[in-house]
PDB file of C-alpha atoms in Angstrom:
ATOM      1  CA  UNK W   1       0.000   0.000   0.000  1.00  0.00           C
ATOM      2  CA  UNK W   2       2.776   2.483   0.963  1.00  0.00           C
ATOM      3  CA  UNK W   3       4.158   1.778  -2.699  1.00  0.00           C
ATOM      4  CA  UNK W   4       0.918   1.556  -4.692  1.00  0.00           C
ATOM      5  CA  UNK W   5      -0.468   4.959  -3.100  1.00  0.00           C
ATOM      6  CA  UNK W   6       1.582   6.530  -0.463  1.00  0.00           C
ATOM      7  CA  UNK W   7      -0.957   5.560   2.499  1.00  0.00           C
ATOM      8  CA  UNK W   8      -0.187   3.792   5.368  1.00  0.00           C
ATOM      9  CA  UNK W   9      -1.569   0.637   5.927  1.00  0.00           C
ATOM     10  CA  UNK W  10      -4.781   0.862   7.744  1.00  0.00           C
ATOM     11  CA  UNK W  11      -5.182   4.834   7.040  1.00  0.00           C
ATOM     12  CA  UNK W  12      -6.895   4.481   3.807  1.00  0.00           C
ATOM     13  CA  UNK W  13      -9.688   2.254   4.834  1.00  0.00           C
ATOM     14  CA  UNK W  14     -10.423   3.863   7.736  1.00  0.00           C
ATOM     15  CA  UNK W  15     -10.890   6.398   5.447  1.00  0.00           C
ATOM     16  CA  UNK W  16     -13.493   4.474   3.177  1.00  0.00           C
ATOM     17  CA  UNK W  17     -15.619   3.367   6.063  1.00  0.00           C
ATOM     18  CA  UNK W  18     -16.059   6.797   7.138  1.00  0.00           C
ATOM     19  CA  UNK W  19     -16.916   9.002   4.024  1.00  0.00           C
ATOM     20  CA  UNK W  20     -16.298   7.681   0.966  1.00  0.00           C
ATOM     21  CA  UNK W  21     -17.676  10.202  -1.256  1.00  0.00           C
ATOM     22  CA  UNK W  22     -14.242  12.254   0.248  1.00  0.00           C
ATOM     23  CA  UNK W  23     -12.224  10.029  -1.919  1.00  0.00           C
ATOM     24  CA  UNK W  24     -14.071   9.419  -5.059  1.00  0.00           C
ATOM     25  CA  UNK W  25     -15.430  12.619  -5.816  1.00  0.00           C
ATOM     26  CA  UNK W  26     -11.766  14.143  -5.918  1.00  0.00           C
ATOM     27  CA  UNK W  27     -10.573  10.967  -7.694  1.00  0.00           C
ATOM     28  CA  UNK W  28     -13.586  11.311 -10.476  1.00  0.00           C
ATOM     29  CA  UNK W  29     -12.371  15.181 -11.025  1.00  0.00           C
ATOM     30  CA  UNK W  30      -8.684  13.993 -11.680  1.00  0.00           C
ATOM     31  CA  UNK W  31      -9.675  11.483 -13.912  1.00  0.00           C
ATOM     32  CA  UNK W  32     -11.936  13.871 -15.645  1.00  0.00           C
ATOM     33  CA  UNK W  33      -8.910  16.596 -15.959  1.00  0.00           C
ATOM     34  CA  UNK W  34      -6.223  14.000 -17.406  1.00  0.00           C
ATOM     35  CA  UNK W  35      -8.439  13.056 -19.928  1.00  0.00           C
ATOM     36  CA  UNK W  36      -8.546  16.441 -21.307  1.00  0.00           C
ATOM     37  CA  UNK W  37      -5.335  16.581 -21.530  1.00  0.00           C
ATOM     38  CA  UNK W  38      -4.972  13.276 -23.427  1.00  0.00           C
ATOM     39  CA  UNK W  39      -5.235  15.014 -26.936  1.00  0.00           C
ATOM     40  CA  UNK W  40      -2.135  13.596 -27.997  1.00  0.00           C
ATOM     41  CA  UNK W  41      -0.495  10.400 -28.897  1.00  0.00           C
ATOM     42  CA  UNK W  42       0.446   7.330 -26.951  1.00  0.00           C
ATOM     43  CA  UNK W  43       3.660   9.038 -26.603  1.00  0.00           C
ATOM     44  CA  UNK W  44       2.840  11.867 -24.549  1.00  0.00           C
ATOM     45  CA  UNK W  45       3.500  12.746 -21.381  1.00  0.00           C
ATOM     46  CA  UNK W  46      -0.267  12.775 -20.469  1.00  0.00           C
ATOM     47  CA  UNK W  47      -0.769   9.062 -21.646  1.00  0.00           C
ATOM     48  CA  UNK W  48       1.547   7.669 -18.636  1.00  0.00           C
ATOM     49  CA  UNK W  49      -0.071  10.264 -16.300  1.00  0.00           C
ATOM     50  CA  UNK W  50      -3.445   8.436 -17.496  1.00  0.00           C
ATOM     51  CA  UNK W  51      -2.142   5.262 -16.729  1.00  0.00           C
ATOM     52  CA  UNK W  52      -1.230   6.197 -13.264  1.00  0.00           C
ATOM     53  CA  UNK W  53      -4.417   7.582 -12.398  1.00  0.00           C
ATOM     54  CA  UNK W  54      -6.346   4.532 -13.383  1.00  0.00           C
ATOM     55  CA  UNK W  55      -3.715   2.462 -11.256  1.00  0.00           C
ATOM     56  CA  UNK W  56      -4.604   4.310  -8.344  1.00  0.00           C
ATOM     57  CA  UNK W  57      -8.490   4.401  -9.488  1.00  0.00           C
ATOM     58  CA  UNK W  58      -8.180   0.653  -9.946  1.00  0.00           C
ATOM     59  CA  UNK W  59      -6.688   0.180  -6.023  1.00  0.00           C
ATOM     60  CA  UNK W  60      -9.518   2.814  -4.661  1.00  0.00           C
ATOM     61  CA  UNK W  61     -12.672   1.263  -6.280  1.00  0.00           C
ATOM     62  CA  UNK W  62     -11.103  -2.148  -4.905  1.00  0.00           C
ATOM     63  CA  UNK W  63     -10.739  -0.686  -1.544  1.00  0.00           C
ATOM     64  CA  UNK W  64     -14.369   1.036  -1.402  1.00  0.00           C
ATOM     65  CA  UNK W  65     -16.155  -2.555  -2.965  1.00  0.00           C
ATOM     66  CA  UNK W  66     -13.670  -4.728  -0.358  1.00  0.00           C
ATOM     67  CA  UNK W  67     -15.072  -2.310   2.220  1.00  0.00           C
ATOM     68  CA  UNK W  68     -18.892  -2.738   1.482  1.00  0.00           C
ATOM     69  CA  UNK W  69     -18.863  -6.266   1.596  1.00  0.00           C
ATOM     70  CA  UNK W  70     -17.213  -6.595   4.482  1.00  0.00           C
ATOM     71  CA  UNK W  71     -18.400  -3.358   6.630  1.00  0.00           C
ATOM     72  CA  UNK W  72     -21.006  -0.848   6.434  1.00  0.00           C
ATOM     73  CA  UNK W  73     -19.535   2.593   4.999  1.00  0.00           C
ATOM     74  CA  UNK W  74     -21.749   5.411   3.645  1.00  0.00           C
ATOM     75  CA  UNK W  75     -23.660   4.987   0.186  1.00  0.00           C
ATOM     76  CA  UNK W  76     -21.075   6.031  -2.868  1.00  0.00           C
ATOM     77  CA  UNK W  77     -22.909   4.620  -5.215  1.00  0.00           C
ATOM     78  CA  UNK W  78     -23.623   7.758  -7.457  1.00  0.00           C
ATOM     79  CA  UNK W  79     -19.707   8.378  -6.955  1.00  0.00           C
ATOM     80  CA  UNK W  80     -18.804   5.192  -8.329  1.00  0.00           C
ATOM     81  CA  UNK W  81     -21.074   5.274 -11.203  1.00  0.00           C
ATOM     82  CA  UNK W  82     -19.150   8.830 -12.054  1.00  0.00           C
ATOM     83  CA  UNK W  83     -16.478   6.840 -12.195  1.00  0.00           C
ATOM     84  CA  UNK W  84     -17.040   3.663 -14.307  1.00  0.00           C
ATOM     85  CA  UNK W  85     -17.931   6.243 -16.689  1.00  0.00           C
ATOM     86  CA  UNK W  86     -15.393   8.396 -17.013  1.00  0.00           C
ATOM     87  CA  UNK W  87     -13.572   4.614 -16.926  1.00  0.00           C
ATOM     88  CA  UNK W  88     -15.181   3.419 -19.688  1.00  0.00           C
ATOM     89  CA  UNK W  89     -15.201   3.204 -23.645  1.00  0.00           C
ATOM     90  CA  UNK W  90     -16.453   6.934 -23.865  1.00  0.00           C
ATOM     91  CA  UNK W  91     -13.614   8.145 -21.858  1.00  0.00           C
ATOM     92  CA  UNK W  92     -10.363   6.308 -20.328  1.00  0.00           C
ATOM     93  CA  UNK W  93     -10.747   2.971 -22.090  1.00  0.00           C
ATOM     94  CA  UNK W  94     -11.316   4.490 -25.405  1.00  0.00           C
ATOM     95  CA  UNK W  95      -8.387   6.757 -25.196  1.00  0.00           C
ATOM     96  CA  UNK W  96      -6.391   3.673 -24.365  1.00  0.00           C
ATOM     97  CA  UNK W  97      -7.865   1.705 -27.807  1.00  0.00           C
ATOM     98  CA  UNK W  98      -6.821   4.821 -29.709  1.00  0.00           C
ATOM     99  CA  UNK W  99      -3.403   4.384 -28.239  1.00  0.00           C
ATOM    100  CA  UNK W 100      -3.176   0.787 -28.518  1.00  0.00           C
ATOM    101  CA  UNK W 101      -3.561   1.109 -32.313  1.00  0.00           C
ATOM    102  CA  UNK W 102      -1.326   3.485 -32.347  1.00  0.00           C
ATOM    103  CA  UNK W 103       1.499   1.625 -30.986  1.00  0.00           C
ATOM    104  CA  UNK W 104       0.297  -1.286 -33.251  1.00  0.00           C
ATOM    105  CA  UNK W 105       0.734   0.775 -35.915  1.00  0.00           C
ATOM    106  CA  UNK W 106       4.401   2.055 -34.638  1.00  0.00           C
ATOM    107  CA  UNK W 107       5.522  -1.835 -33.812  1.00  0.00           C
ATOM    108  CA  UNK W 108       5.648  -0.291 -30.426  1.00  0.00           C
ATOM    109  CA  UNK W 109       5.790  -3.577 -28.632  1.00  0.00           C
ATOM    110  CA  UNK W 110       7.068  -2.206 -25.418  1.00  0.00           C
ATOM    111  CA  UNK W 111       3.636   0.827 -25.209  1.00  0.00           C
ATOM    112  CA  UNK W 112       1.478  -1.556 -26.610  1.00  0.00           C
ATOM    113  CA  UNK W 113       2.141  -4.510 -23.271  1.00  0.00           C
ATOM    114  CA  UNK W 114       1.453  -1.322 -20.852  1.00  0.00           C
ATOM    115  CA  UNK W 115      -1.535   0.058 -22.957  1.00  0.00           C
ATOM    116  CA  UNK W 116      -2.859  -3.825 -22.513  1.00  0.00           C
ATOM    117  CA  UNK W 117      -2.014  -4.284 -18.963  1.00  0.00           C
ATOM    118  CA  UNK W 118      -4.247  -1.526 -17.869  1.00  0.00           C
ATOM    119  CA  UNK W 119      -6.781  -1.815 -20.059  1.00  0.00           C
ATOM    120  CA  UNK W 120      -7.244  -5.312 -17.892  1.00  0.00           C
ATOM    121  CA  UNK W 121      -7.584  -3.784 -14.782  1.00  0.00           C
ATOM    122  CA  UNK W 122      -9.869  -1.302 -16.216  1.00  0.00           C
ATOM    123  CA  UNK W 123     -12.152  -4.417 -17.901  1.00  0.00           C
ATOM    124  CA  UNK W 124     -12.030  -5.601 -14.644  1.00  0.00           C
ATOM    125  CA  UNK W 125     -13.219  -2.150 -12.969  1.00  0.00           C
ATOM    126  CA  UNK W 126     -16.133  -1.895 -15.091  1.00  0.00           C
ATOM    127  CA  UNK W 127     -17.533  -5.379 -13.810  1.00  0.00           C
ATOM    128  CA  UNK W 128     -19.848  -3.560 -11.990  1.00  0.00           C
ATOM    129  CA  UNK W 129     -21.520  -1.454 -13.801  1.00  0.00           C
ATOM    130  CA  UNK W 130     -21.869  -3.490 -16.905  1.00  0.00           C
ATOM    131  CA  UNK W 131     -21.642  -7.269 -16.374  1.00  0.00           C
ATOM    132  CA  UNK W 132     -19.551  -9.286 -18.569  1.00  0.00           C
ATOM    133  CA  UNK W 133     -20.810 -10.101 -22.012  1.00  0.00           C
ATOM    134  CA  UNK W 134     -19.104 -11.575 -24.916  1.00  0.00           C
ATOM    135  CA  UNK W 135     -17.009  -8.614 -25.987  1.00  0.00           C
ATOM    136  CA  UNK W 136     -16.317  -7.784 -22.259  1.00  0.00           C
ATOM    137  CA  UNK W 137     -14.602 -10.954 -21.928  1.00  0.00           C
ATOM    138  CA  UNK W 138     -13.627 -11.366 -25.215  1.00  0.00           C
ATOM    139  CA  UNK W 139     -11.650  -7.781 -24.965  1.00  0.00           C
ATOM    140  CA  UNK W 140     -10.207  -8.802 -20.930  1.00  0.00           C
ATOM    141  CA  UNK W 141      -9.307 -12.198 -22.454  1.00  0.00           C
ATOM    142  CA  UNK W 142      -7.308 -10.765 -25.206  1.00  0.00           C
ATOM    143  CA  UNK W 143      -5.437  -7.887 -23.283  1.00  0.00           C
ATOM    144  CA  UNK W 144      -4.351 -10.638 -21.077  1.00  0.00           C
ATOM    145  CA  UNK W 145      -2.721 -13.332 -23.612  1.00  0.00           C
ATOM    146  CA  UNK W 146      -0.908 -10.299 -24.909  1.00  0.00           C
ATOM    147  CA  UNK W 147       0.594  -8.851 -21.709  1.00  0.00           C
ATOM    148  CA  UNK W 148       1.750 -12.119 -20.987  1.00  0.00           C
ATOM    149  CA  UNK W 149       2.841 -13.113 -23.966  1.00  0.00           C
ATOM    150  CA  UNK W 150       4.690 -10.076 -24.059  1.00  0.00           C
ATOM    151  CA  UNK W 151       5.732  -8.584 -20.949  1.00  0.00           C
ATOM    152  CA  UNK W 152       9.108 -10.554 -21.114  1.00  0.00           C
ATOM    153  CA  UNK W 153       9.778  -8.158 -23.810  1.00  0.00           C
ATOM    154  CA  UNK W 154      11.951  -4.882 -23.663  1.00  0.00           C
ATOM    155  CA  UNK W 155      12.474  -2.028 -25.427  1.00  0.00           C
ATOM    156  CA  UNK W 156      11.098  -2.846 -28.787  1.00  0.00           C
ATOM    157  CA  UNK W 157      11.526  -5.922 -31.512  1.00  0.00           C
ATOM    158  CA  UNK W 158      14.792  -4.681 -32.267  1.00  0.00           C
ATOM    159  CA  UNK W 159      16.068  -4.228 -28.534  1.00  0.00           C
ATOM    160  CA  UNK W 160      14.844  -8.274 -28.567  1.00  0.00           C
ATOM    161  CA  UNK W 161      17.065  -8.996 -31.636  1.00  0.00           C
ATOM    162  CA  UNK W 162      20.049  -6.733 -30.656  1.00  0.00           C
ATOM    163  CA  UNK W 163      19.825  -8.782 -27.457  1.00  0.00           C
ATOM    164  CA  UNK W 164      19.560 -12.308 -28.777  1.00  0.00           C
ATOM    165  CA  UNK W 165      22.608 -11.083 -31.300  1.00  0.00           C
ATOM    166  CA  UNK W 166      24.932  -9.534 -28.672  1.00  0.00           C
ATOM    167  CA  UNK W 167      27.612 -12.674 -27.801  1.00  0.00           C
ATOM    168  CA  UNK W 168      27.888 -10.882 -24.447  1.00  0.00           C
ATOM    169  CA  UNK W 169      24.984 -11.231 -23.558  1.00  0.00           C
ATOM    170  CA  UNK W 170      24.075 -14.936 -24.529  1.00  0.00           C
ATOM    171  CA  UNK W 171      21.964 -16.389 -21.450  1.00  0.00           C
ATOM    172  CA  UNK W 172      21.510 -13.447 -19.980  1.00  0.00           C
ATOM    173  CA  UNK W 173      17.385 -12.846 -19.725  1.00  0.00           C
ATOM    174  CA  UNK W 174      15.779 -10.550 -21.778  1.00  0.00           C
ATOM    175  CA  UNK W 175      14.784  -7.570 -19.379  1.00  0.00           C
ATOM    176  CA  UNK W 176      11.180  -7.506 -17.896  1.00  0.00           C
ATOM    177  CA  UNK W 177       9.014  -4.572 -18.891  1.00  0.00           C
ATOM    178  CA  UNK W 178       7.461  -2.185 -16.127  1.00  0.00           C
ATOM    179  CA  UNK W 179       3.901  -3.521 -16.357  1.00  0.00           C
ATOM    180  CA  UNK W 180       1.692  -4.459 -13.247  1.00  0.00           C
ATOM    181  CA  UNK W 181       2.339  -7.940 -14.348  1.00  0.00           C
ATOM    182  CA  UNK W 182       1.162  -8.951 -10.877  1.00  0.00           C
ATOM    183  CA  UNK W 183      -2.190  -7.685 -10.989  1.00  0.00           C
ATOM    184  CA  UNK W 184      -2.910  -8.798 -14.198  1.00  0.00           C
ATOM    185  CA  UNK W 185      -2.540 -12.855 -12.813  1.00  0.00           C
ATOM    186  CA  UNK W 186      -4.702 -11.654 -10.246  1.00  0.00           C
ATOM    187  CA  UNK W 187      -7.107 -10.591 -12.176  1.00  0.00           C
ATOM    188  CA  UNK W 188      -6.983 -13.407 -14.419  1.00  0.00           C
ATOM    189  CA  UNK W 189      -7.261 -15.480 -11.596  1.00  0.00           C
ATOM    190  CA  UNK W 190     -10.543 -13.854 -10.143  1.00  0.00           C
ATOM    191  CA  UNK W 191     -12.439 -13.246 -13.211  1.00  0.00           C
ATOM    192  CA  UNK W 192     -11.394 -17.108 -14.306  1.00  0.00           C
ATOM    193  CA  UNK W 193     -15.066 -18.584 -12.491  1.00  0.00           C
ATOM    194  CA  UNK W 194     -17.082 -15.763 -14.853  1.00  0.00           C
ATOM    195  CA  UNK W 195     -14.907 -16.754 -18.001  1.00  0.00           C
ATOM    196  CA  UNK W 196     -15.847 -20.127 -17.330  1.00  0.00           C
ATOM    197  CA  UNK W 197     -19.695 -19.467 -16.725  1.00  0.00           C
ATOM    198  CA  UNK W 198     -19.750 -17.586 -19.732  1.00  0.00           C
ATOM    199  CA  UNK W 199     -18.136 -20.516 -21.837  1.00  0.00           C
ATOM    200  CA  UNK W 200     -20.182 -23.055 -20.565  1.00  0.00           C
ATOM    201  CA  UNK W 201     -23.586 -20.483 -21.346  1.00  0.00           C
ATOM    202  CA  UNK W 202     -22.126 -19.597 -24.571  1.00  0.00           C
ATOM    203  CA  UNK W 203     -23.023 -21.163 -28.627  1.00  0.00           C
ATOM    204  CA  UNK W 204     -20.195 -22.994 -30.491  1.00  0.00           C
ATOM    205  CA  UNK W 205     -20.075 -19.988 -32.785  1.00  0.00           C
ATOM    206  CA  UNK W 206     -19.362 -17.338 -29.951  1.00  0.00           C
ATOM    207  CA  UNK W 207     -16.748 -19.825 -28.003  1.00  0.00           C
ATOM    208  CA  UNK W 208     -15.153 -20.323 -31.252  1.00  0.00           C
ATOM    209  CA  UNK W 209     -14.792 -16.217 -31.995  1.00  0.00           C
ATOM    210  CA  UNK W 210     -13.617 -15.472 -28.490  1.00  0.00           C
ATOM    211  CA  UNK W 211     -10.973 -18.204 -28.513  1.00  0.00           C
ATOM    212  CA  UNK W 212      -9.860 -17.582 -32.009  1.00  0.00           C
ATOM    213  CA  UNK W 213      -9.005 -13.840 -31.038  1.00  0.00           C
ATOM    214  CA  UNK W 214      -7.188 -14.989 -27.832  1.00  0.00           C
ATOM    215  CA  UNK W 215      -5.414 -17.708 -29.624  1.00  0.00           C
ATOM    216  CA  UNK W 216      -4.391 -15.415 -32.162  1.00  0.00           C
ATOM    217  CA  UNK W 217      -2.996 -12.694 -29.849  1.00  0.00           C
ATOM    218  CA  UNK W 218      -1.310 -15.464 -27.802  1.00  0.00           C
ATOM    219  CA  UNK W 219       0.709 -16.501 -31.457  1.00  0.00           C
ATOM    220  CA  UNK W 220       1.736 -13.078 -31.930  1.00  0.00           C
ATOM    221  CA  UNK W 221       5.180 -13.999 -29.703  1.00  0.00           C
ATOM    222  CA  UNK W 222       6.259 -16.554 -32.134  1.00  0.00           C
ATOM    223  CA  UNK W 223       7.561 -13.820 -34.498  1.00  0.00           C
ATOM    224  CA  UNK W 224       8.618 -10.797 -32.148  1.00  0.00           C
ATOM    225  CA  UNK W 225       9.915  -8.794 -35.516  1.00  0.00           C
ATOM    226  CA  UNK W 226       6.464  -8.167 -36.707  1.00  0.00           C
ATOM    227  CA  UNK W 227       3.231  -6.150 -34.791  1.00  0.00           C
ATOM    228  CA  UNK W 228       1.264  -7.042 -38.140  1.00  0.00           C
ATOM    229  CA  UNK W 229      -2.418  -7.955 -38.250  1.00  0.00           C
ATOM    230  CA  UNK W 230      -2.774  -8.230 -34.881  1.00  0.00           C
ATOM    231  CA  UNK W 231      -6.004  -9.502 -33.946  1.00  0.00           C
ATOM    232  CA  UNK W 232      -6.509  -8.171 -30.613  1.00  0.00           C
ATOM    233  CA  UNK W 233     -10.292  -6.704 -31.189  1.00  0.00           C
TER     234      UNK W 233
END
């Protein structure tokens, strides 16, 4: 917690039981002013401020929902709707797409595994709000196979081949990228029993799209040179 958000342990909940409207109306205006300044590329400076604001969003909403089920703290729920929507497709998680093809269309392998990594925790954010249908999971499924398929990436393709090439370096590991790696298994890992209900509910035709997308996102790593056709959507 002291890493993640600067709090002490214990400080911040105490601070959700008591008034959590405190919190998430101040955390629904920054969100709203970093997206305005997100007119720019996935190279600006404002696209990893966005990503650290919906780190901390993600940690907040986690501590207010961990709080309700296992206390009784004020009603937020207007505060948290405020927020799923400035979280979803009409605001952070479409910026994000827009900079995801971006980077696609750069080769940017490096962006791209960040971009992705988020954009699981936000899928994961916006359970609430709008239940997980096919493109829901579809979309959290994908990001997923291609953080990890990824995230033992660095710098770019060429870093990669420059690495494999260098004698000096032969066994060395390729460098891990900065993603939250962790909380993507998480993640994974807790949305796996709604993946699964889906699949079992789900036609022949609709399992076969869904795992075609993943699978092809997964077989992107076989050829690190290339960031073409990828079938991440």
């Amino acid at each position: 917690m002291d890493q993640a958000l600067g709090t002490q342990y214990g400080v911040l909940m105490h601070e959700v039981c008591s008034e959590p409207k405190a919190l998430l109306r101040p955390l629904a205006e920054i969100l709203r002013q970093t997206l305005k300044l997100c007119i720019g590329d996935y190279t600006s400076a404002f696209a990893t401020l966005l990503l650290r604001v919906l780190r901390i969003t993600y940690f907040l909403i986690n501590f207010v929902k961990y709080a309700e089920s296992k206390f009784s703290p004020p009603e937020c729920k207007a505060e948290k709707n405020e927020i799923y929507k400035l979280v979803g497709r009409a605001g952070a998680t479409g910026v994000i797409l827009r900079w995801i093809s971006q980077c696609e269309a750069a080769g940017d392998v490096e962006r791209a595994t960040e971009m992705h990594a988020h954009l699981v925790m936000v899928h994961a954010l916006l359970e609430d709000s709008s239940g997980w249908d096919e493109k829901t999971i579809a979309n959290f499924c994908c990001s997923t196979a291609f953080t990890l398929s990824w995230h033992s990436q660095a710098k770019s393709a060429k870093f990669i081949l420059d690495h494999l090439k260098d004698g000096k370096r032969r066994g060395q590991a390729i460098p891990l990228l900065p993603v939250p790696l962790h909380d993507v298994f998480l993640l994974y890992e807790k949305k796996r029993i709604l993946i699964c209900r889906w699949a079992r509910a789900a036609s022949a035709q609709e399992l076969d799209g869904v795992l075609g997308r993943v699978a092809s996102v997964s077989l992107q790593r076989a050829n690190p040179g290339e960031l073409v056709e990828v079938q991440w959507r």
